Amino acid sequence: MRQRMSSEERKAAIVEAAVRLFAEKGFRGTTTRELAAAVGVTEPVLYQHFQTKRDLYTAIIDRKSQEGLEKFRSRVERYLQMEDDRNFFLQLADLIIDWYSDDPAYSRLLLFSGLEGHELAELSYERQATVFLRIVAEYIERRMKAGVLKSMDPELAARAFIGMFSHYALNGVIFRCVDLHATRSTVIPALVDIYLDGIRNPQE
């Protein structure tokens, strides 16, 4: 006999099913009937947990944003107070690529939300991207003040780094024109060195 899921387990199952469906069909293209069927519940049961698709989408962003920031803290945060720029950016690059490759459905969901242009498209940026960007920019600014890095706009420098590795990851996960597994061990250090060579203070 199958054990009945608790309320929290069912809620988590709905979130995971929603990620898959939103990634395949978009926010507008996914019906509540499809969401309920994917979890094996009725629509009334679905509404007990999430009254609207907007509530469900918000729950997805909240959960994924929290997971992403926890991974950042566990893998990169200890490098923030070190004076080892190369290792900081190597770890950061690896984390960015894992963010895309470990959960490709979520990456597709975010792309869908942006292309659909609905009002929730900015939610993930507010909850996760801005925090991530600020942390990286603050690190760069601190290293600039130490005289190690050139004087520049720290946020633009952070965007340049994140964008470089996001583009590389998207080519592998979404467009499938790059084999991340086969190339990342050589591409990551090469791109990190190119980046650091460009922003280091030549006097250092």
PDB file of C-alpha atoms in Angstrom:
ATOM      1  CA  MET A   1       0.000   0.000   0.000  1.00  0.00           C
ATOM      2  CA  ARG A   2       1.377   3.371  -1.029  1.00  0.00           C
ATOM      3  CA  GLN A   3       2.076   5.656   1.915  1.00  0.00           C
ATOM      4  CA  ARG A   4       0.115   8.863   1.795  1.00  0.00           C
ATOM      5  CA  MET A   5       2.220  11.989   1.383  1.00  0.00           C
ATOM      6  CA  SER A   6       2.224  14.625   4.061  1.00  0.00           C
ATOM      7  CA  SER A   7       1.024  18.113   3.204  1.00  0.00           C
ATOM      8  CA  GLU A   8       4.597  19.400   2.869  1.00  0.00           C
ATOM      9  CA  GLU A   9       5.651  16.417   0.739  1.00  0.00           C
ATOM     10  CA  ARG A  10       2.706  16.945  -1.595  1.00  0.00           C
ATOM     11  CA  LYS A  11       3.457  20.651  -1.797  1.00  0.00           C
ATOM     12  CA  ALA A  12       7.076  19.893  -2.732  1.00  0.00           C
ATOM     13  CA  ALA A  13       5.904  17.358  -5.342  1.00  0.00           C
ATOM     14  CA  ILE A  14       3.606  19.970  -6.883  1.00  0.00           C
ATOM     15  CA  VAL A  15       6.477  22.453  -7.069  1.00  0.00           C
ATOM     16  CA  GLU A  16       8.753  19.938  -8.822  1.00  0.00           C
ATOM     17  CA  ALA A  17       6.026  18.939 -11.281  1.00  0.00           C
ATOM     18  CA  ALA A  18       5.315  22.598 -11.983  1.00  0.00           C
ATOM     19  CA  VAL A  19       8.979  23.254 -12.774  1.00  0.00           C
ATOM     20  CA  ARG A  20       8.926  20.498 -15.401  1.00  0.00           C
ATOM     21  CA  LEU A  21       5.648  21.633 -16.963  1.00  0.00           C
ATOM     22  CA  PHE A  22       6.464  25.341 -16.952  1.00  0.00           C
ATOM     23  CA  ALA A  23       9.812  24.484 -18.548  1.00  0.00           C
ATOM     24  CA  GLU A  24       8.062  22.532 -21.311  1.00  0.00           C
ATOM     25  CA  LYS A  25       5.032  24.741 -21.956  1.00  0.00           C
ATOM     26  CA  GLY A  26       5.624  28.038 -20.218  1.00  0.00           C
ATOM     27  CA  PHE A  27       3.568  29.714 -17.520  1.00  0.00           C
ATOM     28  CA  ARG A  28       0.626  30.544 -19.771  1.00  0.00           C
ATOM     29  CA  GLY A  29       0.704  27.245 -21.639  1.00  0.00           C
ATOM     30  CA  THR A  30       0.376  25.095 -18.512  1.00  0.00           C
ATOM     31  CA  THR A  31      -3.093  24.446 -17.095  1.00  0.00           C
ATOM     32  CA  THR A  32      -3.969  23.684 -13.500  1.00  0.00           C
ATOM     33  CA  ARG A  33      -5.516  20.427 -14.716  1.00  0.00           C
ATOM     34  CA  GLU A  34      -2.134  19.381 -16.127  1.00  0.00           C
ATOM     35  CA  LEU A  35      -0.402  20.375 -12.917  1.00  0.00           C
ATOM     36  CA  ALA A  36      -2.816  18.340 -10.810  1.00  0.00           C
ATOM     37  CA  ALA A  37      -2.550  15.320 -13.103  1.00  0.00           C
ATOM     38  CA  ALA A  38       1.267  15.421 -13.008  1.00  0.00           C
ATOM     39  CA  VAL A  39       1.193  14.984  -9.226  1.00  0.00           C
ATOM     40  CA  GLY A  40      -1.738  12.580  -9.176  1.00  0.00           C
ATOM     41  CA  VAL A  41      -4.140  14.865  -7.332  1.00  0.00           C
ATOM     42  CA  THR A  42      -7.379  16.620  -8.203  1.00  0.00           C
ATOM     43  CA  GLU A  43      -7.567  20.320  -8.986  1.00  0.00           C
ATOM     44  CA  PRO A  44      -9.354  21.057  -5.666  1.00  0.00           C
ATOM     45  CA  VAL A  45      -6.420  19.434  -3.828  1.00  0.00           C
ATOM     46  CA  LEU A  46      -4.020  21.542  -5.891  1.00  0.00           C
ATOM     47  CA  TYR A  47      -5.921  24.678  -4.898  1.00  0.00           C
ATOM     48  CA  GLN A  48      -5.616  23.724  -1.228  1.00  0.00           C
ATOM     49  CA  HIS A  49      -1.867  24.225  -1.552  1.00  0.00           C
ATOM     50  CA  PHE A  50      -1.720  26.963  -4.200  1.00  0.00           C
ATOM     51  CA  GLN A  51      -4.785  29.071  -4.937  1.00  0.00           C
ATOM     52  CA  THR A  52      -3.394  30.388  -8.231  1.00  0.00           C
ATOM     53  CA  LYS A  53      -0.638  29.609 -10.724  1.00  0.00           C
ATOM     54  CA  ARG A  54       0.977  32.853  -9.601  1.00  0.00           C
ATOM     55  CA  ASP A  55       1.208  31.507  -6.025  1.00  0.00           C
ATOM     56  CA  LEU A  56       2.794  28.333  -7.361  1.00  0.00           C
ATOM     57  CA  TYR A  57       5.271  30.221  -9.527  1.00  0.00           C
ATOM     58  CA  THR A  58       6.231  32.401  -6.564  1.00  0.00           C
ATOM     59  CA  ALA A  59       6.795  29.291  -4.433  1.00  0.00           C
ATOM     60  CA  ILE A  60       9.096  27.875  -7.121  1.00  0.00           C
ATOM     61  CA  ILE A  61      11.179  31.046  -7.252  1.00  0.00           C
ATOM     62  CA  ASP A  62      11.373  31.260  -3.457  1.00  0.00           C
ATOM     63  CA  ARG A  63      12.486  27.648  -3.140  1.00  0.00           C
ATOM     64  CA  LYS A  64      14.997  27.695  -5.991  1.00  0.00           C
ATOM     65  CA  SER A  65      16.423  31.044  -4.908  1.00  0.00           C
ATOM     66  CA  GLN A  66      16.988  29.749  -1.392  1.00  0.00           C
ATOM     67  CA  GLU A  67      18.636  26.582  -2.717  1.00  0.00           C
ATOM     68  CA  GLY A  68      20.889  28.636  -4.988  1.00  0.00           C
ATOM     69  CA  LEU A  69      22.035  30.956  -2.214  1.00  0.00           C
ATOM     70  CA  GLU A  70      22.690  28.011   0.113  1.00  0.00           C
ATOM     71  CA  LYS A  71      24.913  26.417  -2.547  1.00  0.00           C
ATOM     72  CA  PHE A  72      26.736  29.716  -2.960  1.00  0.00           C
ATOM     73  CA  ARG A  73      27.388  29.960   0.759  1.00  0.00           C
ATOM     74  CA  SER A  74      28.583  26.370   1.052  1.00  0.00           C
ATOM     75  CA  ARG A  75      30.983  26.526  -1.904  1.00  0.00           C
ATOM     76  CA  VAL A  76      32.122  30.116  -2.385  1.00  0.00           C
ATOM     77  CA  GLU A  77      31.490  32.144   0.753  1.00  0.00           C
ATOM     78  CA  ARG A  78      34.680  31.027   2.497  1.00  0.00           C
ATOM     79  CA  TYR A  79      36.697  32.500  -0.366  1.00  0.00           C
ATOM     80  CA  LEU A  80      35.118  35.926   0.065  1.00  0.00           C
ATOM     81  CA  GLN A  81      37.484  36.908   2.879  1.00  0.00           C
ATOM     82  CA  MET A  82      40.584  35.386   1.317  1.00  0.00           C
ATOM     83  CA  GLU A  83      43.081  37.199  -0.896  1.00  0.00           C
ATOM     84  CA  ASP A  84      43.005  34.466  -3.516  1.00  0.00           C
ATOM     85  CA  ASP A  85      41.205  35.943  -6.495  1.00  0.00           C
ATOM     86  CA  ARG A  86      41.859  33.057  -8.859  1.00  0.00           C
ATOM     87  CA  ASN A  87      40.383  30.451  -6.531  1.00  0.00           C
ATOM     88  CA  PHE A  88      37.418  32.698  -5.757  1.00  0.00           C
ATOM     89  CA  PHE A  89      36.575  33.102  -9.434  1.00  0.00           C
ATOM     90  CA  LEU A  90      37.282  29.434 -10.224  1.00  0.00           C
ATOM     91  CA  GLN A  91      34.788  28.369  -7.554  1.00  0.00           C
ATOM     92  CA  LEU A  92      32.316  30.996  -8.700  1.00  0.00           C
ATOM     93  CA  ALA A  93      32.555  29.869 -12.339  1.00  0.00           C
ATOM     94  CA  ASP A  94      32.067  26.240 -11.358  1.00  0.00           C
ATOM     95  CA  LEU A  95      29.005  27.188  -9.312  1.00  0.00           C
ATOM     96  CA  ILE A  96      27.449  29.167 -12.176  1.00  0.00           C
ATOM     97  CA  ILE A  97      27.821  26.240 -14.564  1.00  0.00           C
ATOM     98  CA  ASP A  98      26.423  23.801 -11.999  1.00  0.00           C
ATOM     99  CA  TRP A  99      23.448  26.125 -11.479  1.00  0.00           C
ATOM    100  CA  TYR A 100      22.484  25.590 -15.105  1.00  0.00           C
ATOM    101  CA  SER A 101      23.541  21.968 -15.570  1.00  0.00           C
ATOM    102  CA  ASP A 102      22.163  20.582 -12.285  1.00  0.00           C
ATOM    103  CA  ASP A 103      18.666  21.931 -12.927  1.00  0.00           C
ATOM    104  CA  PRO A 104      18.161  22.540 -16.672  1.00  0.00           C
ATOM    105  CA  ALA A 105      14.369  22.535 -16.309  1.00  0.00           C
ATOM    106  CA  TYR A 106      14.548  25.555 -14.019  1.00  0.00           C
ATOM    107  CA  SER A 107      16.812  27.344 -16.504  1.00  0.00           C
ATOM    108  CA  ARG A 108      14.242  26.747 -19.244  1.00  0.00           C
ATOM    109  CA  LEU A 109      11.438  27.913 -16.945  1.00  0.00           C
ATOM    110  CA  LEU A 110      13.200  31.236 -16.374  1.00  0.00           C
ATOM    111  CA  LEU A 111      13.814  31.690 -20.093  1.00  0.00           C
ATOM    112  CA  PHE A 112      10.144  30.966 -20.781  1.00  0.00           C
ATOM    113  CA  SER A 113       9.024  33.498 -18.195  1.00  0.00           C
ATOM    114  CA  GLY A 114      11.188  36.183 -19.757  1.00  0.00           C
ATOM    115  CA  LEU A 115      10.019  35.422 -23.294  1.00  0.00           C
ATOM    116  CA  GLU A 116       6.372  35.391 -22.227  1.00  0.00           C
ATOM    117  CA  GLY A 117       6.846  38.792 -20.657  1.00  0.00           C
ATOM    118  CA  HIS A 118       4.434  38.273 -17.777  1.00  0.00           C
ATOM    119  CA  GLU A 119       4.700  40.230 -14.556  1.00  0.00           C
ATOM    120  CA  LEU A 120       6.465  37.409 -12.723  1.00  0.00           C
ATOM    121  CA  ALA A 121       9.459  37.484 -15.069  1.00  0.00           C
ATOM    122  CA  GLU A 122      11.358  39.839 -12.739  1.00  0.00           C
ATOM    123  CA  LEU A 123      10.680  37.824  -9.600  1.00  0.00           C
ATOM    124  CA  SER A 124      13.642  35.453  -9.893  1.00  0.00           C
ATOM    125  CA  TYR A 125      15.950  38.362 -10.685  1.00  0.00           C
ATOM    126  CA  GLU A 126      14.816  40.184  -7.550  1.00  0.00           C
ATOM    127  CA  ARG A 127      15.032  37.122  -5.309  1.00  0.00           C
ATOM    128  CA  GLN A 128      18.284  35.586  -6.519  1.00  0.00           C
ATOM    129  CA  ALA A 129      20.190  37.335  -9.284  1.00  0.00           C
ATOM    130  CA  THR A 130      20.394  40.719  -7.548  1.00  0.00           C
ATOM    131  CA  VAL A 131      21.702  39.132  -4.335  1.00  0.00           C
ATOM    132  CA  PHE A 132      24.256  37.038  -6.217  1.00  0.00           C
ATOM    133  CA  LEU A 133      25.341  40.028  -8.314  1.00  0.00           C
ATOM    134  CA  ARG A 134      25.717  42.253  -5.263  1.00  0.00           C
ATOM    135  CA  ILE A 135      27.917  39.737  -3.432  1.00  0.00           C
ATOM    136  CA  VAL A 136      30.267  39.378  -6.413  1.00  0.00           C
ATOM    137  CA  ALA A 137      30.341  43.141  -7.011  1.00  0.00           C
ATOM    138  CA  GLU A 138      31.173  43.783  -3.349  1.00  0.00           C
ATOM    139  CA  TYR A 139      34.071  41.323  -3.538  1.00  0.00           C
ATOM    140  CA  ILE A 140      35.442  43.037  -6.658  1.00  0.00           C
ATOM    141  CA  GLU A 141      35.061  46.464  -5.042  1.00  0.00           C
ATOM    142  CA  ARG A 142      36.944  45.322  -1.944  1.00  0.00           C
ATOM    143  CA  ARG A 143      39.810  44.009  -4.084  1.00  0.00           C
ATOM    144  CA  MET A 144      39.839  47.285  -6.025  1.00  0.00           C
ATOM    145  CA  LYS A 145      40.224  49.227  -2.778  1.00  0.00           C
ATOM    146  CA  ALA A 146      43.114  46.919  -1.862  1.00  0.00           C
ATOM    147  CA  GLY A 147      44.789  47.999  -5.110  1.00  0.00           C
ATOM    148  CA  VAL A 148      44.796  44.492  -6.582  1.00  0.00           C
ATOM    149  CA  LEU A 149      42.194  45.151  -9.277  1.00  0.00           C
ATOM    150  CA  LYS A 150      41.864  48.109 -11.622  1.00  0.00           C
ATOM    151  CA  SER A 151      39.468  50.905 -10.822  1.00  0.00           C
ATOM    152  CA  MET A 152      36.177  50.152 -12.596  1.00  0.00           C
ATOM    153  CA  ASP A 153      32.444  49.813 -12.080  1.00  0.00           C
ATOM    154  CA  PRO A 154      32.317  46.732  -9.786  1.00  0.00           C
ATOM    155  CA  GLU A 155      28.779  45.822 -10.823  1.00  0.00           C
ATOM    156  CA  LEU A 156      29.680  45.868 -14.512  1.00  0.00           C
ATOM    157  CA  ALA A 157      32.753  43.763 -13.765  1.00  0.00           C
ATOM    158  CA  ALA A 158      30.561  41.266 -11.881  1.00  0.00           C
ATOM    159  CA  ARG A 159      28.046  41.194 -14.736  1.00  0.00           C
ATOM    160  CA  ALA A 160      30.851  40.540 -17.220  1.00  0.00           C
ATOM    161  CA  PHE A 161      32.068  37.510 -15.277  1.00  0.00           C
ATOM    162  CA  ILE A 162      28.616  36.062 -14.601  1.00  0.00           C
ATOM    163  CA  GLY A 163      27.566  36.676 -18.195  1.00  0.00           C
ATOM    164  CA  MET A 164      30.636  34.963 -19.594  1.00  0.00           C
ATOM    165  CA  PHE A 165      30.003  31.726 -17.742  1.00  0.00           C
ATOM    166  CA  SER A 166      26.229  31.896 -18.078  1.00  0.00           C
ATOM    167  CA  HIS A 167      26.683  32.074 -21.844  1.00  0.00           C
ATOM    168  CA  TYR A 168      29.019  29.086 -21.784  1.00  0.00           C
ATOM    169  CA  ALA A 169      26.592  27.083 -19.634  1.00  0.00           C
ATOM    170  CA  LEU A 170      23.589  27.993 -21.780  1.00  0.00           C
ATOM    171  CA  ASN A 171      25.429  26.780 -24.870  1.00  0.00           C
ATOM    172  CA  GLY A 172      25.745  23.403 -23.200  1.00  0.00           C
ATOM    173  CA  VAL A 173      22.443  23.063 -21.358  1.00  0.00           C
ATOM    174  CA  ILE A 174      19.945  24.808 -23.624  1.00  0.00           C
ATOM    175  CA  PHE A 175      21.491  24.917 -27.088  1.00  0.00           C
ATOM    176  CA  ARG A 176      23.540  21.698 -26.675  1.00  0.00           C
ATOM    177  CA  CYS A 177      26.374  22.964 -28.848  1.00  0.00           C
ATOM    178  CA  VAL A 178      28.985  22.587 -26.104  1.00  0.00           C
ATOM    179  CA  ASP A 179      29.854  19.434 -24.160  1.00  0.00           C
ATOM    180  CA  LEU A 180      30.185  20.862 -20.653  1.00  0.00           C
ATOM    181  CA  HIS A 181      31.370  17.579 -19.180  1.00  0.00           C
ATOM    182  CA  ALA A 182      34.223  17.269 -21.666  1.00  0.00           C
ATOM    183  CA  THR A 183      35.307  20.914 -21.788  1.00  0.00           C
ATOM    184  CA  ARG A 184      34.709  22.566 -18.421  1.00  0.00           C
ATOM    185  CA  SER A 185      37.967  21.392 -16.804  1.00  0.00           C
ATOM    186  CA  THR A 186      39.948  23.329 -19.405  1.00  0.00           C
ATOM    187  CA  VAL A 187      37.481  26.115 -20.257  1.00  0.00           C
ATOM    188  CA  ILE A 188      36.885  27.320 -16.684  1.00  0.00           C
ATOM    189  CA  PRO A 189      40.537  28.062 -15.802  1.00  0.00           C
ATOM    190  CA  ALA A 190      41.210  29.501 -19.268  1.00  0.00           C
ATOM    191  CA  LEU A 191      38.298  31.948 -19.083  1.00  0.00           C
ATOM    192  CA  VAL A 192      39.058  32.859 -15.466  1.00  0.00           C
ATOM    193  CA  ASP A 193      42.655  33.706 -16.422  1.00  0.00           C
ATOM    194  CA  ILE A 194      41.481  35.793 -19.388  1.00  0.00           C
ATOM    195  CA  TYR A 195      39.107  37.677 -17.101  1.00  0.00           C
ATOM    196  CA  LEU A 196      41.668  38.264 -14.349  1.00  0.00           C
ATOM    197  CA  ASP A 197      44.338  39.339 -16.824  1.00  0.00           C
ATOM    198  CA  GLY A 198      41.911  42.031 -17.953  1.00  0.00           C
ATOM    199  CA  ILE A 199      40.932  43.411 -14.521  1.00  0.00           C
ATOM    200  CA  ARG A 200      44.129  43.043 -12.462  1.00  0.00           C
ATOM    201  CA  ASN A 201      46.050  46.156 -11.664  1.00  0.00           C
ATOM    202  CA  PRO A 202      49.221  45.953 -13.802  1.00  0.00           C
ATOM    203  CA  GLN A 203      51.233  47.257 -10.850  1.00  0.00           C
ATOM    204  CA  GLU A 204      50.421  44.138  -8.852  1.00  0.00           C
TER     205      GLU A 204
END
